[in-house]
Coordinates of C-alpha atoms in Angstrom, one line a residue:
M1 CA 48.9 30.8 94.0
K2 CA 46.4 32.1 92.4
K3 CA 46.0 32.5 88.7
S4 CA 44.6 36.4 89.0
A5 CA 48.1 36.4 91.6
L6 CA 50.2 35.4 88.1
I7 CA 48.6 37.4 85.9
S8 CA 49.5 40.6 87.8
I9 CA 52.9 39.6 88.6
S10 CA 53.5 38.8 84.7
V11 CA 51.5 42.4 83.8
I12 CA 54.3 43.9 86.4
L13 CA 57.5 42.2 84.8
L14 CA 56.3 43.0 81.1
A15 CA 55.7 47.0 81.9
L16 CA 59.1 46.9 83.2
V17 CA 60.4 45.7 80.1
L18 CA 59.0 47.6 77.7
G19 CA 59.4 50.8 80.5
G20 CA 63.5 49.7 79.9
A21 CA 63.3 49.3 76.2
W22 CA 61.6 52.5 75.7
Y23 CA 63.9 54.6 78.3
Y24 CA 66.8 52.7 76.8
G25 CA 65.9 52.6 73.4
N26 CA 64.8 56.3 73.1
G27 CA 68.1 57.3 74.6
A28 CA 70.5 59.6 72.1
D29 CA 73.3 57.7 70.7
V30 CA 76.7 59.8 70.9
K31 CA 79.9 58.7 70.2
I32 CA 83.9 60.4 70.9
T33 CA 85.5 60.4 67.8
D34 CA 88.4 62.3 69.1
M35 CA 90.1 64.4 72.0
Y36 CA 93.3 66.7 71.8
V37 CA 94.9 68.6 73.9
S38 CA 97.3 72.1 72.7
P39 CA 100.8 71.4 75.2
F40 CA 100.9 73.9 78.0
G41 CA 102.8 73.8 81.2
A42 CA 102.1 73.2 84.6
G43 CA 100.4 76.4 86.4
D44 CA 99.3 77.0 83.2
S45 CA 95.8 76.5 82.1
G46 CA 95.2 74.4 79.0
K47 CA 92.4 73.2 77.1
L48 CA 90.9 69.7 76.6
N49 CA 89.2 69.6 72.7
I50 CA 86.7 66.9 72.2
T51 CA 84.6 66.0 69.4
L52 CA 81.0 64.3 70.0
Q53 CA 79.1 62.5 67.3
N54 CA 75.2 62.6 67.5
N55 CA 74.4 59.8 65.5
G56 CA 70.7 60.7 65.7
L57 CA 68.3 63.0 63.8
K58 CA 67.3 65.1 66.3
T59 CA 69.0 68.0 68.7
V60 CA 69.8 66.0 72.7
D61 CA 70.6 67.6 75.6
V62 CA 74.7 65.5 77.2
W63 CA 76.4 65.6 79.9
L64 CA 79.8 65.5 80.6
E65 CA 81.6 64.1 83.5
I66 CA 85.1 65.0 83.3
E67 CA 87.7 63.1 86.0
N68 CA 91.8 64.7 86.3
A69 CA 91.4 67.6 85.0
F70 CA 92.5 69.6 87.5
V71 CA 95.4 68.4 89.8
D72 CA 97.5 69.9 93.2
E73 CA 100.9 70.2 94.1
N74 CA 99.9 67.5 96.1
G75 CA 98.5 64.9 93.6
V76 CA 94.3 65.7 94.5
S77 CA 92.1 65.4 91.8
Y78 CA 89.3 67.8 91.5
S79 CA 86.2 67.0 89.7
T80 CA 85.1 69.6 86.8
S81 CA 81.9 67.9 86.3
R82 CA 80.2 69.6 83.9
L83 CA 82.0 72.9 83.6
I84 CA 82.3 73.2 79.6
I85 CA 84.2 76.2 77.8
S86 CA 82.5 78.6 75.7
D87 CA 84.1 80.1 72.5
N88 CA 84.3 83.5 74.6
S89 CA 85.8 81.9 77.3
T90 CA 89.5 83.2 78.3
N91 CA 89.9 81.6 81.7
P92 CA 88.6 78.6 83.9
W93 CA 86.9 80.7 86.7
D94 CA 84.9 83.5 83.6
E95 CA 81.3 83.3 85.2
G96 CA 80.0 84.9 82.3
T97 CA 81.3 82.3 79.2
V98 CA 81.5 79.3 81.5
S99 CA 79.0 76.6 82.0
L100 CA 78.7 75.5 85.2
Q101 CA 75.5 73.7 85.7
K102 CA 74.1 73.6 81.9
P103 CA 73.8 70.2 79.7
I104 CA 75.6 71.0 76.1
E105 CA 73.0 70.7 73.1
L106 CA 74.2 68.2 70.2
V107 CA 72.9 68.7 66.8
P108 CA 73.2 65.8 64.6
G109 CA 76.8 64.9 63.6
N110 CA 79.8 66.0 65.0
N111 CA 80.2 69.0 68.0
S112 CA 83.2 70.5 69.2
V113 CA 83.5 70.9 72.8
S114 CA 86.3 71.9 75.1
V115 CA 86.9 71.6 78.6
W116 CA 89.7 73.2 81.2
L117 CA 92.6 71.8 82.4
G118 CA 95.3 72.3 84.6
Y119 CA 98.3 70.9 86.8
R120 CA 100.6 72.2 89.4
L121 CA 102.9 69.6 88.4
P122 CA 104.4 68.5 85.0
G123 CA 103.7 64.6 84.6
E124 CA 101.2 62.3 82.7
Y125 CA 97.7 63.3 83.5
P126 CA 95.5 60.1 82.4
V127 CA 92.0 62.6 81.7
N128 CA 88.5 60.5 81.7
V129 CA 85.7 62.2 79.9
R130 CA 82.1 60.7 80.5
V131 CA 78.7 61.9 78.2
V132 CA 75.7 61.0 80.0
Q133 CA 72.1 61.6 79.3
N134 CA 70.0 61.3 82.1
S135 CA 72.4 59.2 84.6
R136 CA 73.1 57.0 81.3
L137 CA 76.5 56.2 80.2
L138 CA 76.1 56.9 76.4
D139 CA 80.1 57.1 75.7
E140 CA 83.4 57.2 77.9
D141 CA 87.3 57.4 76.8
T142 CA 90.3 58.4 78.6
Y143 CA 93.0 60.9 77.4
L144 CA 96.7 60.5 78.8
V145 CA 97.6 64.3 79.1
N146 CA 101.8 64.8 79.0
V147 CA 102.3 68.2 81.1
P148 CA 105.9 69.0 79.7
F149 CA 109.4 68.8 82.3
P150 CA 110.9 72.9 82.6
E151 CA 114.2 73.2 80.6
L152 CA 116.4 75.2 82.6
H153 CA 120.1 76.7 82.1
L154 CA 122.1 79.4 83.4
K155 CA 123.9 82.2 81.7
L156 CA 126.9 84.2 83.2
E157 CA 127.9 87.5 82.4
D158 CA 130.3 90.2 83.7
E159 CA 130.8 93.9 83.6
M160 CA 134.1 95.2 84.2
E161 CA 135.3 98.8 85.4
H162 CA 139.1 99.7 86.1
T163 CA 139.8 102.5 88.6
N164 CA 143.3 103.2 90.1
T165 CA 143.4 101.1 92.9
S166 CA 141.3 97.6 91.6
D167 CA 139.4 96.1 89.1
V168 CA 135.8 95.8 89.8
Y169 CA 133.6 92.8 88.1
R170 CA 129.7 93.0 88.2
I171 CA 128.6 89.6 87.9
Y172 CA 125.1 89.0 86.6
G173 CA 123.3 85.3 86.4
Y174 CA 120.3 83.9 85.3
L175 CA 118.6 81.4 85.1
L176 CA 116.5 80.6 81.7
N177 CA 113.4 77.8 80.7
Y178 CA 113.1 76.1 77.8
G179 CA 110.3 74.4 78.5
L180 CA 106.6 75.6 78.6
S181 CA 106.0 74.4 82.5
S182 CA 107.7 76.8 85.7
A183 CA 110.0 76.3 87.9
D184 CA 109.5 76.8 92.2
K185 CA 111.8 76.9 95.1
V186 CA 115.3 76.1 92.4
S187 CA 118.0 75.9 94.4
T188 CA 120.7 77.7 93.4
N189 CA 123.9 77.6 95.2
L190 CA 127.1 79.7 93.6
T191 CA 131.1 78.5 95.2
V192 CA 134.1 80.8 94.0
T193 CA 137.5 79.1 94.0
N194 CA 140.9 80.4 93.7
E195 CA 143.1 79.2 91.1
K196 CA 146.5 79.6 91.8
T197 CA 145.6 77.9 95.3
G198 CA 142.6 75.8 94.9
E199 CA 141.1 76.8 97.4
I200 CA 137.2 77.6 97.7
V201 CA 137.0 81.2 98.8
F202 CA 133.3 81.8 99.3
K203 CA 130.0 80.0 99.1
S204 CA 126.5 81.4 98.7
S205 CA 122.8 79.5 98.2
G206 CA 119.2 80.8 97.3
L207 CA 116.1 79.5 95.8
Y208 CA 114.5 81.1 93.0
S209 CA 111.6 80.7 90.6
V210 CA 111.0 80.8 86.6
S211 CA 107.9 80.8 85.0
G212 CA 107.5 79.0 81.8
Q213 CA 109.4 80.1 78.5
D214 CA 110.8 82.7 80.5
K215 CA 114.1 84.0 82.1
S216 CA 114.8 85.1 86.4
A217 CA 117.6 87.0 87.4
L218 CA 120.0 85.6 90.2
R219 CA 119.5 88.8 92.3
T220 CA 118.5 90.1 95.5
W221 CA 116.9 93.5 94.4
P222 CA 116.6 94.5 91.5
G223 CA 118.7 96.7 89.4
Y224 CA 121.6 94.9 91.0
P225 CA 124.0 92.2 89.9
Y226 CA 124.2 88.7 91.4
A227 CA 127.9 88.9 93.1
I228 CA 130.8 91.3 92.4
V229 CA 134.4 90.2 92.4
E230 CA 136.8 93.3 93.3
I231 CA 140.5 92.5 92.1
A232 CA 142.5 95.3 94.3
H233 CA 145.7 96.2 92.8
G234 CA 147.1 97.4 96.1
K235 CA 144.9 97.9 99.6
P236 CA 141.3 96.9 99.3
S237 CA 138.8 99.6 98.8
G238 CA 136.6 98.2 101.6
D239 CA 134.0 98.7 99.9
S240 CA 130.4 96.9 101.0
Y241 CA 128.7 96.7 97.9
M242 CA 125.8 97.0 99.0
P243 CA 123.0 95.3 98.7
V244 CA 125.0 93.1 97.0
Q245 CA 125.5 90.0 98.9
N246 CA 128.0 88.0 97.1
V247 CA 131.2 89.7 97.3
I248 CA 135.0 88.3 96.8
V249 CA 138.0 90.3 97.1
G250 CA 141.0 89.5 96.1
K251 CA 144.7 91.2 95.1
E252 CA 146.2 91.5 91.9
G253 CA 147.6 88.3 90.3
D254 CA 144.3 86.8 91.7
R255 CA 142.2 84.6 89.2
F256 CA 138.8 83.5 90.6
L257 CA 136.2 80.4 89.0
L258 CA 132.9 81.2 89.5
N259 CA 130.4 77.8 89.4
V260 CA 127.0 78.9 89.7
T261 CA 124.7 75.4 89.7
S262 CA 121.2 74.6 90.1
R263 CA 118.6 72.2 91.1
W264 CA 115.3 71.2 90.4
Q265 CA 114.2 68.0 91.2
D266 CA 116.0 65.3 88.8
Q267 CA 117.2 68.3 87.0
V268 CA 121.2 69.9 87.4
T269 CA 122.5 72.9 85.4
S270 CA 125.6 74.9 85.5
A271 CA 127.5 77.3 84.1
E272 CA 131.2 78.5 85.2
L273 CA 132.9 82.0 85.0
H274 CA 136.4 82.9 85.0
I275 CA 137.8 86.0 86.2
P276 CA 139.6 88.0 85.1
A277 CA 139.1 86.0 81.7
Q278 CA 141.5 83.6 80.8
E279 CA 142.4 86.3 77.9
E280 CA 142.6 89.0 80.4
G281 CA 145.7 86.5 82.7
R282 CA 147.8 86.4 79.4

């Protein structure tokens, strides 16, 4: 090989080395020093709060790339690259306060940044955070987000109206959720047993939903009870009690046990009510 060709190759290699040294040596020095999430439930929006430390002496612009920030009910993750919350953001799609295509300006020292999170189902989600400048990875870390499960309970209450022909019990039921996450399509079954004979005299089922830290009435129509039990003194009244569909008619001396059971994924909760109440039968 000619001497001139060797010199040319050497010059090109030296230029590449010096160029790379200049590029990487002049890059920002930014580290992820802290990440945390305040508790939130499935179906709600949450925030991942990130502390970024700029170890340089000058303000620098960087990008955040987030993986697993949004996951739907089928487990599909949606990228939220460069979705940053400003101090005035109130929801994930507020275009006036959320930046989709702007870099983050970091002053020297610690900087606080937040990104939106959202999950349709409870569980654990590893959220990967990458800090990038000009396609160069400055730092990377993962935060495990724990979205809690609903905490379901049932409550039954009754009101009795005494008439000359019968005692009419209006049964009110409530699905309670003490957890942060909502529960949709909670399978709920009503079973009514004649305690004197042990025979199951009525069954029904339905689906209900309840938001986090809320309650949902077990009913078909607003303002109406979940079920009605009529204890006739003689001949039954013949009332249909529409639009209430859970109607049980008995005669004097009958005692009924109402059992309501709700199931959602692996959770099962139940409540029982005696009609008439045990003290009434004494």
